[in-house]
Amino acid sequence: LSKLLKAGGRRLLVLRAREMVHTKPFDRLGDVCRFWQRTFYGALERSIPKVVRLVTNYVALSVLSALFVVSGIACLTGAARLPVCLLFAVTALVMAAVIIPSAVIIHQERGHWAYGLTMPVGVLIAAWVAVSTLIRILSNEGIRWRGSLYK
C-alpha cells in the first residue's frame, strides 16, 4: 500500500492512537468472558474448525501451565526424580515464551510489566470461554451480548 501511494506522489502515515481509544470498563469477570465469547463467535465466523483450533491452543497452554505448577512444586520440595524435573524445565521455558512477550506488550501499552505474570490465569479463563463458545456453536444457541442475540 505504501509503495502504491508513494508512486502516486502521496505518503502514508501510520499512527497508534492509544489516547483516542476508550472502552467502558467491565464490572465483573463474567462480563469480560461474555465479551470475549461474542468476539470469538463473531471473529471466527462461527466456524467449528476455527473454534476447535482455538480451544486446542488454549487447552494445551492450560495443561502446560498446570504441569509447570505441579512439576515445579515436586522439584522444589525434593519429591521428584529427573524426568519430572526435566518436565519442569521444559514447561518453564514454555511459560517464559508466553509470559515474557505478554509482559513486554503490556509495558509498551503503559501497563505494569508484572501483569504479564497473570498470563497463565488468563489462558485458563480463555480456554473456558473458547470451550463455551464451541458448545454454543454446536448447540446453535447463539451468543447474547448486551441485549442482542447473535446467531
C-alpha positions as MATLAB code, in Angstrom:
seq = 'LSKLLKAGGRRLLVLRAREMVHTKPFDRLGDVCRFWQRTFYGALERSIPKVVRLVTNYVALSVLSALFVVSGIACLTGAARLPVCLLFAVTALVMAAVIIPSAVIIHQERGHWAYGLTMPVGVLIAAWVAVSTLIRILSNEGIRWRGSLYK';
ca = [
       0.000    0.000    0.000;
       2.765    2.433    0.894;
       4.556    1.753   -2.423;
       1.374    2.468   -4.373;
       0.803    5.688   -2.509;
       4.418    6.749   -2.921;
       4.284    6.012   -6.653;
       1.238    8.303   -6.844;
       3.118   11.088   -5.078;
       1.412   10.592   -1.745;
       2.578    9.491    1.693;
       1.238    7.010    4.201;
       1.269    7.874    7.880;
       0.528    5.172   10.460;
      -0.401    6.291   13.952;
      -1.094    4.380   17.129;
      -3.912    6.167   18.863;
      -3.599    4.925   22.444;
      -5.070    8.093   23.873;
      -8.034    8.061   21.496;
      -9.366    4.591   22.240;
     -11.695    4.426   25.197;
     -13.794    1.473   26.224;
     -16.245    1.170   29.056;
     -14.651   -0.938   31.790;
     -16.330   -4.174   32.730;
     -17.826   -4.512   36.181;
     -17.391   -8.273   36.557;
     -15.247  -11.099   35.219;
     -18.381  -12.656   33.725;
     -18.878   -9.538   31.583;
     -15.328   -9.845   30.260;
     -15.892  -13.541   29.486;
     -19.144  -12.782   27.634;
     -17.362  -10.061   25.647;
     -14.638  -12.498   24.571;
     -17.212  -15.201   23.861;
     -19.014  -12.831   21.500;
     -15.666  -11.800   19.970;
     -14.590  -15.413   19.378;
     -18.038  -16.244   17.998;
     -18.036  -13.387   15.507;
     -14.359  -13.170   14.585;
     -14.090  -16.894   13.906;
     -17.261  -16.742   11.778;
     -18.977  -19.483   13.796;
     -16.583  -21.893   12.117;
     -16.306  -25.127   14.077;
     -12.783  -25.952   12.775;
     -11.522  -22.464   13.696;
     -13.028  -22.598   17.187;
     -11.705  -26.139   17.707;
      -8.190  -24.869   16.869;
      -8.669  -22.027   19.349;
      -9.887  -24.440   22.040;
      -6.940  -26.753   21.341;
      -4.486  -23.872   21.685;
      -5.882  -22.600   24.981;
      -6.404  -26.056   26.490;
      -2.825  -27.046   25.589;
      -1.470  -23.877   27.204;
      -3.649  -24.502   30.269;
      -2.363  -28.073   30.611;
       1.222  -26.830   30.252;
       0.571  -24.220   32.950;
      -0.775  -26.910   35.286;
       2.179  -29.194   34.535;
       4.536  -26.302   35.258;
       2.984  -25.720   38.680;
       2.738  -29.398   39.667;
       6.207  -30.366   38.443;
       7.677  -27.203   39.954;
       6.243  -27.985   43.366;
       7.506  -31.567   43.113;
      11.023  -30.456   42.116;
      11.277  -27.645   44.647;
      10.161  -29.873   47.526;
      12.628  -32.602   46.521;
       9.893  -35.153   45.892;
      10.632  -35.549   42.157;
      13.026  -37.596   40.106;
      14.886  -36.470   36.997;
      12.005  -36.894   34.453;
       9.722  -34.656   36.496;
      12.475  -32.058   36.891;
      13.056  -32.157   33.125;
       9.311  -31.645   32.640;
       9.544  -28.653   34.950;
      12.428  -27.214   32.910;
      10.577  -27.636   29.612;
       7.321  -26.186   30.914;
       9.261  -23.300   32.469;
      10.600  -22.472   29.007;
       7.075  -22.596   27.579;
       5.794  -20.335   30.353;
       8.634  -17.903   29.676;
       7.724  -17.926   25.970;
       4.159  -16.953   26.900;
       4.776  -14.580   29.809;
       7.752  -12.532   28.585;
       6.180  -11.311   25.315;
       2.949  -10.547   27.183;
       4.832   -8.527   29.791;
       6.677   -6.607   27.061;
       3.433   -5.747   25.242;
       1.750   -4.706   28.482;
       4.735   -2.491   29.313;
       4.669   -0.931   25.824;
       0.990   -0.104   26.342;
       1.899    1.722   29.572;
       0.840   -1.048   31.919;
       2.991   -2.564   34.622;
       5.018   -5.456   33.204;
       4.165   -7.659   36.204;
       0.637   -8.099   34.842;
       2.260  -10.431   32.299;
       2.726  -12.887   35.158;
      -1.050  -13.366   35.219;
      -0.995  -14.756   31.684;
      -1.477  -18.405   32.803;
      -4.675  -17.393   34.622;
      -5.832  -15.521   31.531;
      -5.100  -18.564   29.370;
      -7.191  -20.750   31.687;
     -10.115  -18.301   31.517;
      -9.735  -18.034   27.729;
      -9.832  -21.840   27.468;
     -13.137  -21.860   29.337;
     -14.510  -19.073   27.115;
     -13.376  -20.889   23.940;
     -14.950  -24.184   25.079;
     -18.219  -22.451   25.969;
     -18.187  -20.693   22.574;
     -17.722  -24.045   20.834;
     -20.632  -25.509   22.825;
     -22.854  -22.582   21.802;
     -21.927  -23.040   18.142;
     -22.526  -26.805   18.254;
     -25.883  -26.347   20.005;
     -26.860  -23.469   17.666;
     -27.826  -21.331   20.690;
     -26.087  -18.187   19.555;
     -24.476  -15.573   21.771;
     -26.334  -12.948   23.764;
     -24.370   -9.722   24.168;
     -25.766   -6.510   25.642;
     -29.345   -7.374   24.798;
     -28.756   -8.681   21.271;
     -28.760  -12.308   20.191;
     -26.111  -13.228   17.610;
     -26.816  -16.384   15.605;
];
